PDB file of C-alpha atoms and ligand atoms in Angstrom:
ATOM      1  CA  MET A   1     -15.910 -21.091  -1.054  1.00  0.00           C
ATOM      2  CA  PHE A   2     -12.589 -19.619  -2.254  1.00  0.00           C
ATOM      3  CA  GLN A   3     -11.487 -16.133  -1.236  1.00  0.00           C
ATOM      4  CA  THR A   4     -10.256 -13.599  -3.754  1.00  0.00           C
ATOM      5  CA  ALA A   5      -7.841 -10.691  -3.440  1.00  0.00           C
ATOM      6  CA  ILE A   6      -6.544  -7.819  -5.553  1.00  0.00           C
ATOM      7  CA  VAL A   7      -3.064  -6.580  -4.652  1.00  0.00           C
ATOM      8  CA  THR A   8      -1.888  -3.343  -6.279  1.00  0.00           C
ATOM      9  CA  GLY A   9       1.894  -3.067  -6.351  1.00  0.00           C
ATOM     10  CA  GLY A  10       1.975  -6.862  -5.997  1.00  0.00           C
ATOM     11  CA  GLY A  11       4.931  -7.199  -8.342  1.00  0.00           C
ATOM     12  CA  SER A  12       7.508  -6.191  -5.710  1.00  0.00           C
ATOM     13  CA  GLY A  13       8.295  -5.788  -2.016  1.00  0.00           C
ATOM     14  CA  ILE A  14       5.449  -5.806   0.494  1.00  0.00           C
ATOM     15  CA  GLY A  15       2.781  -6.448  -2.170  1.00  0.00           C
ATOM     16  CA  LEU A  16       4.688  -9.389  -3.640  1.00  0.00           C
ATOM     17  CA  GLU A  17       5.212 -11.002  -0.222  1.00  0.00           C
ATOM     18  CA  THR A  18       1.526 -10.465   0.571  1.00  0.00           C
ATOM     19  CA  ALA A  19       0.451 -12.019  -2.733  1.00  0.00           C
ATOM     20  CA  LYS A  20       2.633 -15.081  -2.004  1.00  0.00           C
ATOM     21  CA  THR A  21       1.165 -15.413   1.507  1.00  0.00           C
ATOM     22  CA  LEU A  22      -2.394 -15.160   0.182  1.00  0.00           C
ATOM     23  CA  LEU A  23      -1.670 -17.804  -2.477  1.00  0.00           C
ATOM     24  CA  SER A  24      -0.177 -20.112   0.164  1.00  0.00           C
ATOM     25  CA  LYS A  25      -3.445 -19.788   2.127  1.00  0.00           C
ATOM     26  CA  GLY A  26      -5.569 -20.765  -0.875  1.00  0.00           C
ATOM     27  CA  TYR A  27      -6.640 -17.318  -2.069  1.00  0.00           C
ATOM     28  CA  LYS A  28      -7.071 -16.472  -5.731  1.00  0.00           C
ATOM     29  CA  VAL A  29      -4.994 -13.356  -6.311  1.00  0.00           C
ATOM     30  CA  SER A  30      -5.050 -10.652  -8.971  1.00  0.00           C
ATOM     31  CA  ILE A  31      -1.891  -8.534  -9.058  1.00  0.00           C
ATOM     32  CA  TRP A  32      -2.176  -5.045 -10.537  1.00  0.00           C
ATOM     33  CA  ASP A  33       1.211  -3.504 -11.158  1.00  0.00           C
ATOM     34  CA  LEU A  34       3.445  -1.997 -13.846  1.00  0.00           C
ATOM     35  CA  SER A  35       5.311  -5.332 -13.962  1.00  0.00           C
ATOM     36  CA  CYS A  36       5.297  -8.733 -12.245  1.00  0.00           C
ATOM     37  CA  SER A  37       7.342 -11.916 -12.644  1.00  0.00           C
ATOM     38  CA  LEU A  38       5.450 -14.114 -10.151  1.00  0.00           C
ATOM     39  CA  SER A  39       3.479 -16.995 -11.601  1.00  0.00           C
ATOM     40  CA  HIS A  40       1.046 -19.409  -9.919  1.00  0.00           C
ATOM     41  CA  GLU A  41      -2.019 -21.343 -11.007  1.00  0.00           C
ATOM     42  CA  ASN A  42      -4.257 -19.161  -8.806  1.00  0.00           C
ATOM     43  CA  LEU A  43      -2.665 -15.887  -9.868  1.00  0.00           C
ATOM     44  CA  LEU A  44      -3.762 -13.361 -12.473  1.00  0.00           C
ATOM     45  CA  TYR A  45      -1.525 -10.449 -13.404  1.00  0.00           C
ATOM     46  CA  TYR A  46      -2.719  -7.244 -15.083  1.00  0.00           C
ATOM     47  CA  LYS A  47      -0.511  -4.411 -16.185  1.00  0.00           C
ATOM     48  CA  VAL A  48      -2.175  -1.545 -14.337  1.00  0.00           C
ATOM     49  CA  ASP A  49      -0.958   1.990 -13.864  1.00  0.00           C
ATOM     50  CA  VAL A  50      -3.075   3.249 -10.967  1.00  0.00           C
ATOM     51  CA  THR A  51      -2.892   6.783 -12.401  1.00  0.00           C
ATOM     52  CA  LYS A  52      -4.678   5.587 -15.553  1.00  0.00           C
ATOM     53  CA  THR A  53      -8.294   4.960 -14.661  1.00  0.00           C
ATOM     54  CA  ASN A  54      -9.047   2.869 -17.770  1.00  0.00           C
ATOM     55  CA  THR A  55      -6.307   0.341 -16.878  1.00  0.00           C
ATOM     56  CA  ILE A  56      -8.011  -0.149 -13.486  1.00  0.00           C
ATOM     57  CA  THR A  57     -11.412  -0.560 -15.149  1.00  0.00           C
ATOM     58  CA  GLN A  58     -10.093  -3.153 -17.619  1.00  0.00           C
ATOM     59  CA  ALA A  59      -8.213  -5.165 -14.967  1.00  0.00           C
ATOM     60  CA  LEU A  60     -11.287  -5.130 -12.722  1.00  0.00           C
ATOM     61  CA  LYS A  61     -13.513  -6.368 -15.524  1.00  0.00           C
ATOM     62  CA  SER A  62     -11.156  -9.262 -16.314  1.00  0.00           C
ATOM     63  CA  THR A  63     -10.607 -10.118 -12.636  1.00  0.00           C
ATOM     64  CA  LEU A  64     -14.363 -10.215 -12.017  1.00  0.00           C
ATOM     65  CA  SER A  65     -14.995 -12.438 -15.002  1.00  0.00           C
ATOM     66  CA  SER A  66     -12.425 -14.940 -13.650  1.00  0.00           C
ATOM     67  CA  PHE A  67     -13.086 -14.642  -9.902  1.00  0.00           C
ATOM     68  CA  GLY A  68     -16.761 -13.593  -9.786  1.00  0.00           C
ATOM     69  CA  LYS A  69     -16.355 -11.435  -6.682  1.00  0.00           C
ATOM     70  CA  ILE A  70     -13.663  -9.654  -4.694  1.00  0.00           C
ATOM     71  CA  SER A  71     -13.277 -10.115  -0.941  1.00  0.00           C
ATOM     72  CA  VAL A  72      -9.940  -8.380  -0.251  1.00  0.00           C
ATOM     73  CA  LEU A  73      -8.256  -5.288  -1.741  1.00  0.00           C
ATOM     74  CA  ILE A  74      -4.719  -4.433  -0.672  1.00  0.00           C
ATOM     75  CA  ASN A  75      -3.285  -1.154  -1.946  1.00  0.00           C
ATOM     76  CA  CYS A  76       0.511  -1.418  -1.947  1.00  0.00           C
ATOM     77  CA  ALA A  77       1.345   0.498  -5.153  1.00  0.00           C
ATOM     78  CA  GLY A  78       3.413   3.511  -4.237  1.00  0.00           C
ATOM     79  CA  ILE A  79       6.379   5.675  -5.127  1.00  0.00           C
ATOM     80  CA  THR A  80       8.639   8.055  -3.273  1.00  0.00           C
ATOM     81  CA  ILE A  81      10.928  10.937  -4.122  1.00  0.00           C
ATOM     82  CA  SER A  82      13.405  12.909  -2.111  1.00  0.00           C
ATOM     83  CA  SER A  83      13.606  16.656  -2.692  1.00  0.00           C
ATOM     84  CA  PRO A  84      14.055  19.859  -0.685  1.00  0.00           C
ATOM     85  CA  ILE A  85      11.206  22.384  -0.924  1.00  0.00           C
ATOM     86  CA  ILE A  86      13.707  25.114  -1.715  1.00  0.00           C
ATOM     87  CA  SER A  87      17.433  25.077  -2.350  1.00  0.00           C
ATOM     88  CA  LEU A  88      19.965  27.694  -3.378  1.00  0.00           C
ATOM     89  CA  ASN A  89      19.129  27.513  -7.070  1.00  0.00           C
ATOM     90  CA  SER A  90      15.772  25.778  -7.340  1.00  0.00           C
ATOM     91  CA  ILE A  91      12.396  24.975  -5.836  1.00  0.00           C
ATOM     92  CA  HIS A  92      10.588  21.626  -5.461  1.00  0.00           C
ATOM     93  CA  SER A  93       9.295  20.426  -8.838  1.00  0.00           C
ATOM     94  CA  LEU A  94       5.512  20.727  -8.888  1.00  0.00           C
ATOM     95  CA  GLU A  95       5.410  17.886 -11.411  1.00  0.00           C
ATOM     96  CA  ASP A  96       7.218  15.566  -8.983  1.00  0.00           C
ATOM     97  CA  PHE A  97       4.908  16.579  -6.143  1.00  0.00           C
ATOM     98  CA  GLU A  98       1.855  15.912  -8.318  1.00  0.00           C
ATOM     99  CA  LYS A  99       3.217  12.556  -9.490  1.00  0.00           C
ATOM    100  CA  VAL A 100       3.694  11.241  -5.948  1.00  0.00           C
ATOM    101  CA  LEU A 101       0.230  12.469  -4.905  1.00  0.00           C
ATOM    102  CA  TYR A 102      -1.267  11.024  -8.069  1.00  0.00           C
ATOM    103  CA  VAL A 103       0.113   7.500  -7.567  1.00  0.00           C
ATOM    104  CA  ASN A 104      -0.082   7.297  -3.773  1.00  0.00           C
ATOM    105  CA  ILE A 105      -3.481   8.848  -3.074  1.00  0.00           C
ATOM    106  CA  ILE A 106      -5.491   9.681  -6.209  1.00  0.00           C
ATOM    107  CA  GLY A 107      -4.613   6.340  -7.844  1.00  0.00           C
ATOM    108  CA  LEU A 108      -5.326   4.522  -4.573  1.00  0.00           C
ATOM    109  CA  PHE A 109      -8.707   6.253  -4.247  1.00  0.00           C
ATOM    110  CA  ASP A 110      -9.581   5.426  -7.859  1.00  0.00           C
ATOM    111  CA  VAL A 111      -8.810   1.722  -7.233  1.00  0.00           C
ATOM    112  CA  CYS A 112     -10.890   1.782  -4.017  1.00  0.00           C
ATOM    113  CA  ARG A 113     -13.931   3.462  -5.576  1.00  0.00           C
ATOM    114  CA  GLN A 114     -13.995   1.123  -8.574  1.00  0.00           C
ATOM    115  CA  VAL A 115     -13.321  -2.128  -6.682  1.00  0.00           C
ATOM    116  CA  ALA A 116     -15.611  -1.383  -3.692  1.00  0.00           C
ATOM    117  CA  ARG A 117     -18.657  -1.526  -5.982  1.00  0.00           C
ATOM    118  CA  HIS A 118     -17.905  -5.208  -6.529  1.00  0.00           C
ATOM    119  CA  MET A 119     -16.973  -6.221  -2.997  1.00  0.00           C
ATOM    120  CA  ILE A 120     -19.306  -7.982  -0.605  1.00  0.00           C
ATOM    121  CA  ASP A 121     -18.394  -8.537   3.013  1.00  0.00           C
ATOM    122  CA  GLY A 122     -14.764  -7.611   2.373  1.00  0.00           C
ATOM    123  CA  VAL A 123     -11.809  -5.551   3.526  1.00  0.00           C
ATOM    124  CA  ILE A 124      -9.689  -2.785   1.996  1.00  0.00           C
ATOM    125  CA  ILE A 125      -6.176  -2.389   3.399  1.00  0.00           C
ATOM    126  CA  ASN A 126      -4.239   0.736   2.426  1.00  0.00           C
ATOM    127  CA  ILE A 127      -0.481   0.757   2.939  1.00  0.00           C
ATOM    128  CA  SER A 128       0.509   4.146   4.338  1.00  0.00           C
ATOM    129  CA  SER A 129       3.804   4.952   6.114  1.00  0.00           C
ATOM    130  CA  ILE A 130       5.167   6.276   9.389  1.00  0.00           C
ATOM    131  CA  HIS A 131       6.013   9.369   7.318  1.00  0.00           C
ATOM    132  CA  ALA A 132       2.311  10.211   7.617  1.00  0.00           C
ATOM    133  CA  TYR A 133       3.017  10.916  11.297  1.00  0.00           C
ATOM    134  CA  GLU A 134       6.711  11.669  11.593  1.00  0.00           C
ATOM    135  CA  GLY A 135       7.568  13.472   8.401  1.00  0.00           C
ATOM    136  CA  SER A 136      11.188  13.583   7.359  1.00  0.00           C
ATOM    137  CA  ARG A 137      13.384  16.150   5.777  1.00  0.00           C
ATOM    138  CA  LEU A 138      13.134  16.045   1.940  1.00  0.00           C
ATOM    139  CA  MET A 139       9.974  13.911   2.059  1.00  0.00           C
ATOM    140  CA  SER A 140       7.188  16.502   1.773  1.00  0.00           C
ATOM    141  CA  ALA A 141       5.374  14.930  -1.197  1.00  0.00           C
ATOM    142  CA  TYR A 142       5.558  11.384   0.176  1.00  0.00           C
ATOM    143  CA  SER A 143       4.544  12.434   3.713  1.00  0.00           C
ATOM    144  CA  ALA A 144       1.591  14.464   2.381  1.00  0.00           C
ATOM    145  CA  SER A 145       0.398  11.539   0.271  1.00  0.00           C
ATOM    146  CA  LYS A 146       0.578   9.106   3.192  1.00  0.00           C
ATOM    147  CA  GLY A 147      -1.147  11.571   5.543  1.00  0.00           C
ATOM    148  CA  ALA A 148      -3.966  11.698   2.987  1.00  0.00           C
ATOM    149  CA  ILE A 149      -4.262   7.885   3.048  1.00  0.00           C
ATOM    150  CA  ASN A 150      -4.668   8.004   6.834  1.00  0.00           C
ATOM    151  CA  GLY A 151      -7.259  10.770   6.534  1.00  0.00           C
ATOM    152  CA  LEU A 152      -9.219   8.631   4.108  1.00  0.00           C
ATOM    153  CA  THR A 153      -9.486   5.595   6.384  1.00  0.00           C
ATOM    154  CA  LEU A 154     -12.316   6.577   8.732  1.00  0.00           C
ATOM    155  CA  PRO A 155     -14.638   8.321   6.234  1.00  0.00           C
ATOM    156  CA  MET A 156     -14.193   5.444   3.809  1.00  0.00           C
ATOM    157  CA  ALA A 157     -14.860   2.895   6.568  1.00  0.00           C
ATOM    158  CA  ARG A 158     -18.026   4.801   7.585  1.00  0.00           C
ATOM    159  CA  ASP A 159     -19.269   5.067   3.986  1.00  0.00           C
ATOM    160  CA  LEU A 160     -18.641   1.404   3.203  1.00  0.00           C
ATOM    161  CA  ALA A 161     -19.824  -0.150   6.487  1.00  0.00           C
ATOM    162  CA  GLN A 162     -23.382  -0.507   5.107  1.00  0.00           C
ATOM    163  CA  TYR A 163     -21.915  -2.863   2.457  1.00  0.00           C
ATOM    164  CA  LYS A 164     -19.981  -4.812   5.133  1.00  0.00           C
ATOM    165  CA  ILE A 165     -16.662  -3.556   3.756  1.00  0.00           C
ATOM    166  CA  ARG A 166     -13.997  -2.730   6.362  1.00  0.00           C
ATOM    167  CA  VAL A 167     -11.162  -0.226   5.727  1.00  0.00           C
ATOM    168  CA  VAL A 168      -7.829  -0.276   7.589  1.00  0.00           C
ATOM    169  CA  GLY A 169      -4.567   1.634   7.074  1.00  0.00           C
ATOM    170  CA  ILE A 170      -1.163   0.171   7.944  1.00  0.00           C
ATOM    171  CA  SER A 171       1.867   2.426   8.396  1.00  0.00           C
ATOM    172  CA  PRO A 172       5.154   0.537   8.115  1.00  0.00           C
ATOM    173  CA  GLY A 173       8.522   1.786   9.332  1.00  0.00           C
ATOM    174  CA  LEU A 174      11.561   1.109   7.166  1.00  0.00           C
ATOM    175  CA  ILE A 175      11.067  -2.208   5.361  1.00  0.00           C
ATOM    176  CA  GLU A 176      13.616  -4.224   3.421  1.00  0.00           C
ATOM    177  CA  THR A 177      12.213  -3.874  -0.116  1.00  0.00           C
ATOM    178  CA  PRO A 178      13.463  -2.197  -3.299  1.00  0.00           C
ATOM    179  CA  MET A 179      11.858   1.041  -2.025  1.00  0.00           C
ATOM    180  CA  GLY A 180      13.219   0.639   1.513  1.00  0.00           C
ATOM    181  CA  VAL A 181      16.800   0.169   0.383  1.00  0.00           C
ATOM    182  CA  LEU A 182      16.618   3.430  -1.593  1.00  0.00           C
ATOM    183  CA  VAL A 183      17.171   5.120   1.777  1.00  0.00           C
ATOM    184  CA  LYS A 184      20.838   6.080   1.990  1.00  0.00           C
ATOM    185  CA  GLU A 185      23.103   3.882   4.135  1.00  0.00           C
ATOM    186  CA  THR A 186      23.915   6.811   6.458  1.00  0.00           C
ATOM    187  CA  LYS A 187      20.222   7.568   7.028  1.00  0.00           C
ATOM    188  CA  ARG A 188      19.508   3.875   7.568  1.00  0.00           C
ATOM    189  CA  LYS A 189      22.150   3.698  10.315  1.00  0.00           C
ATOM    190  CA  VAL A 190      20.492   6.604  12.142  1.00  0.00           C
ATOM    191  CA  PHE A 191      17.127   4.901  11.727  1.00  0.00           C
ATOM    192  CA  PHE A 192      18.448   1.624  13.168  1.00  0.00           C
ATOM    193  CA  LYS A 193      19.659   3.456  16.265  1.00  0.00           C
ATOM    194  CA  GLU A 194      16.177   4.892  16.807  1.00  0.00           C
ATOM    195  CA  THR A 195      14.317   1.662  16.115  1.00  0.00           C
ATOM    196  CA  LEU A 196      13.924  -0.700  19.059  1.00  0.00           C
ATOM    197  CA  SER A 197      14.796  -3.822  17.044  1.00  0.00           C
ATOM    198  CA  GLY A 198      17.837  -2.117  15.460  1.00  0.00           C
ATOM    199  CA  ARG A 199      16.968  -3.419  12.005  1.00  0.00           C
ATOM    200  CA  MET A 200      14.704  -2.919   8.998  1.00  0.00           C
ATOM    201  CA  GLY A 201      11.358  -4.680   8.976  1.00  0.00           C
ATOM    202  CA  ARG A 202      10.892  -7.663   6.698  1.00  0.00           C
ATOM    203  CA  PRO A 203       8.223  -7.829   3.975  1.00  0.00           C
ATOM    204  CA  GLU A 204       6.910 -11.054   5.552  1.00  0.00           C
ATOM    205  CA  GLU A 205       6.299  -9.153   8.817  1.00  0.00           C
ATOM    206  CA  LEU A 206       4.044  -6.793   6.863  1.00  0.00           C
ATOM    207  CA  ALA A 207       2.308  -9.682   5.080  1.00  0.00           C
ATOM    208  CA  HIS A 208       1.658 -11.212   8.514  1.00  0.00           C
ATOM    209  CA  ALA A 209       0.005  -7.974   9.722  1.00  0.00           C
ATOM    210  CA  ILE A 210      -2.081  -7.791   6.557  1.00  0.00           C
ATOM    211  CA  MET A 211      -3.342 -11.353   7.137  1.00  0.00           C
ATOM    212  CA  PHE A 212      -4.235 -10.398  10.713  1.00  0.00           C
ATOM    213  CA  VAL A 213      -6.349  -7.482   9.463  1.00  0.00           C
ATOM    214  CA  ILE A 214      -8.056  -9.706   6.885  1.00  0.00           C
ATOM    215  CA  GLU A 215      -8.891 -12.342   9.492  1.00  0.00           C
ATOM    216  CA  ASN A 216      -9.887 -10.077  12.405  1.00  0.00           C
ATOM    217  CA  LYS A 217     -13.377  -8.946  11.439  1.00  0.00           C
ATOM    218  CA  TYR A 218     -13.632  -6.483  14.351  1.00  0.00           C
ATOM    219  CA  MET A 219     -10.747  -4.375  13.072  1.00  0.00           C
ATOM    220  CA  ASN A 220     -12.086  -1.382  11.154  1.00  0.00           C
ATOM    221  CA  GLY A 221     -11.620   2.357  10.552  1.00  0.00           C
ATOM    222  CA  VAL A 222      -8.160   2.518  12.089  1.00  0.00           C
ATOM    223  CA  ASN A 223      -4.577   3.224  11.032  1.00  0.00           C
ATOM    224  CA  PHE A 224      -1.813   1.388  12.862  1.00  0.00           C
ATOM    225  CA  ARG A 225       1.966   1.344  12.708  1.00  0.00           C
ATOM    226  CA  ILE A 226       4.375  -1.548  12.320  1.00  0.00           C
ATOM    227  CA  ASP A 227       7.688   0.146  12.971  1.00  0.00           C
ATOM    228  CA  SER A 228       9.366  -1.429  15.993  1.00  0.00           C
ATOM    229  CA  GLY A 229       8.972   1.765  17.988  1.00  0.00           C
ATOM    230  CA  ALA A 230      10.501   4.113  15.406  1.00  0.00           C
ATOM    231  CA  ILE A 231       9.016   7.204  17.042  1.00  0.00           C
ATOM    232  CA  ASN A 232      10.448  10.439  15.712  1.00  0.00           C
ATOM    233  CA  PRO A 233      13.280   8.872  13.704  1.00  0.00           C
ATOM    234  CA  HIS A 234      15.606  11.600  12.463  1.00  0.00           C
ATOM    235  CA  ILE A 235      15.834  10.333   8.914  1.00  0.00           C
TER     236      ILE A 235
HETATM  237  N1  NAD B   1       9.751  -0.118   2.049  1.00  0.00           N
HETATM  238  C1  NAD B   1       9.509   0.740   3.008  1.00  0.00           C
HETATM  239  O1  NAD B   1      10.392   1.097   3.815  1.00  0.00           O
HETATM  240  C2  NAD B   1       8.124   1.321   3.171  1.00  0.00           C
HETATM  241  C3  NAD B   1       7.839   1.995   4.361  1.00  0.00           C
HETATM  242  C4  NAD B   1       6.576   2.540   4.546  1.00  0.00           C
HETATM  243  C5  NAD B   1       5.620   2.417   3.563  1.00  0.00           C
HETATM  244  N2  NAD B   1       5.913   1.756   2.400  1.00  0.00           N
HETATM  245  C6  NAD B   1       4.848   1.666   1.401  1.00  0.00           C
HETATM  246  O2  NAD B   1       4.580   0.311   1.122  1.00  0.00           O
HETATM  247  C7  NAD B   1       4.070   0.184  -0.212  1.00  0.00           C
HETATM  248  C8  NAD B   1       4.865  -0.898  -0.936  1.00  0.00           C
HETATM  249  O3  NAD B   1       6.203  -0.432  -1.056  1.00  0.00           O
HETATM  250  P1  NAD B   1       7.451  -1.426  -1.187  1.00  0.00           P
HETATM  251  O4  NAD B   1       8.399  -1.048  -0.122  1.00  0.00           O
HETATM  252  O5  NAD B   1       6.976  -2.817  -1.315  1.00  0.00           O
HETATM  253  O6  NAD B   1       8.064  -0.854  -2.538  1.00  0.00           O
HETATM  254  P2  NAD B   1       8.364  -1.529  -3.945  1.00  0.00           P
HETATM  255  O7  NAD B   1       8.991  -0.443  -4.750  1.00  0.00           O
HETATM  256  O8  NAD B   1       9.083  -2.810  -3.754  1.00  0.00           O
HETATM  257  O9  NAD B   1       6.902  -1.854  -4.511  1.00  0.00           O
HETATM  258  C9  NAD B   1       6.037  -0.848  -4.972  1.00  0.00           C
HETATM  259  C10 NAD B   1       5.283  -1.394  -6.170  1.00  0.00           C
HETATM  260  O10 NAD B   1       4.367  -0.382  -6.624  1.00  0.00           O
HETATM  261  C11 NAD B   1       4.351  -0.425  -8.025  1.00  0.00           C
HETATM  262  N3  NAD B   1       3.902   0.841  -8.598  1.00  0.00           N
HETATM  263  C12 NAD B   1       4.528   2.038  -8.577  1.00  0.00           C
HETATM  264  N4  NAD B   1       3.843   2.945  -9.272  1.00  0.00           N
HETATM  265  C13 NAD B   1       2.741   2.303  -9.755  1.00  0.00           C
HETATM  266  C14 NAD B   1       1.654   2.699 -10.563  1.00  0.00           C
HETATM  267  N5  NAD B   1       1.540   3.952 -11.047  1.00  0.00           N
HETATM  268  N6  NAD B   1       0.698   1.789 -10.858  1.00  0.00           N
HETATM  269  C15 NAD B   1       0.789   0.510 -10.394  1.00  0.00           C
HETATM  270  N7  NAD B   1       1.812   0.065  -9.642  1.00  0.00           N
HETATM  271  C16 NAD B   1       2.779   0.965  -9.324  1.00  0.00           C
HETATM  272  C17 NAD B   1       5.810  -0.705  -8.403  1.00  0.00           C
HETATM  273  O11 NAD B   1       5.915  -1.174  -9.751  1.00  0.00           O
HETATM  274  C18 NAD B   1       6.214  -1.729  -7.367  1.00  0.00           C
HETATM  275  O12 NAD B   1       5.995  -3.046  -7.795  1.00  0.00           O
HETATM  276  C19 NAD B   1       4.199   1.580  -0.836  1.00  0.00           C
HETATM  277  O13 NAD B   1       2.950   2.218  -0.800  1.00  0.00           O
HETATM  278  C20 NAD B   1       5.189   2.279   0.069  1.00  0.00           C
HETATM  279  O14 NAD B   1       5.004   3.680   0.052  1.00  0.00           O
HETATM  280  C21 NAD B   1       7.141   1.199   2.181  1.00  0.00           C
END
């Protein structure tokens, strides 16, 4: 019996690497993203904006009619902004704060609630961030959104256990993706000093962890970090 997976944000970075890994292991994969250039015989792509509930509903309907059921959901779609809460002449844009929260947590929750109805004996993996724990200057919106993902893990795992659906959160450190390299060179150097490996993580190292969570059926209701010991990085 084939396995099926939905990967939000699968058009780039961690999601893209995960989609490729799943395809290489024989999964049928449905990527939901704003854009995607990957093609494969076992891949479906739907243009989904996770903040627009009807795009999720449509993509789910089409994915189900091709795949029949969903066994894995990986939520990688995410955005970040960098802004002080107050500065000499301005205050943090409420619109920007809302946008980050909308994509990273409300959109993620909408995907989870719609897809979970059609999952049997499956797993939901939500990509959070070490910013959920560490915070960073100028990262209030992003950190709040990732903290919310971590807060969602256990109640969602408890609610969905009766349907044999597991829920796990993964919090990466700084990863070499289009989002990761947005971090300024100077900040990255500081981060490298405070990371035990002295380098950024690689998307394939995240894909590897995601496969571990999919395969280890005893792993549930927990958030864990993949950050090479980046405790309290001053970034
Ligand atoms: N790269 C890092 O250093 C790092 C560290 C910790 C956590 N993360 C998290 O990992 C996840 C993946 O990030 P990445 O580094 O691969 O970044 P990325 O920018 O390469 O990929 C993010 C993907 O999300 C998609 N996306 C953005 N808004 C969307 C929306 N409204 N609807 C649908 N798709 C949308 C983008 O189009 C993009 O393809 C994110 O949730 C990010 O917050 C990344």
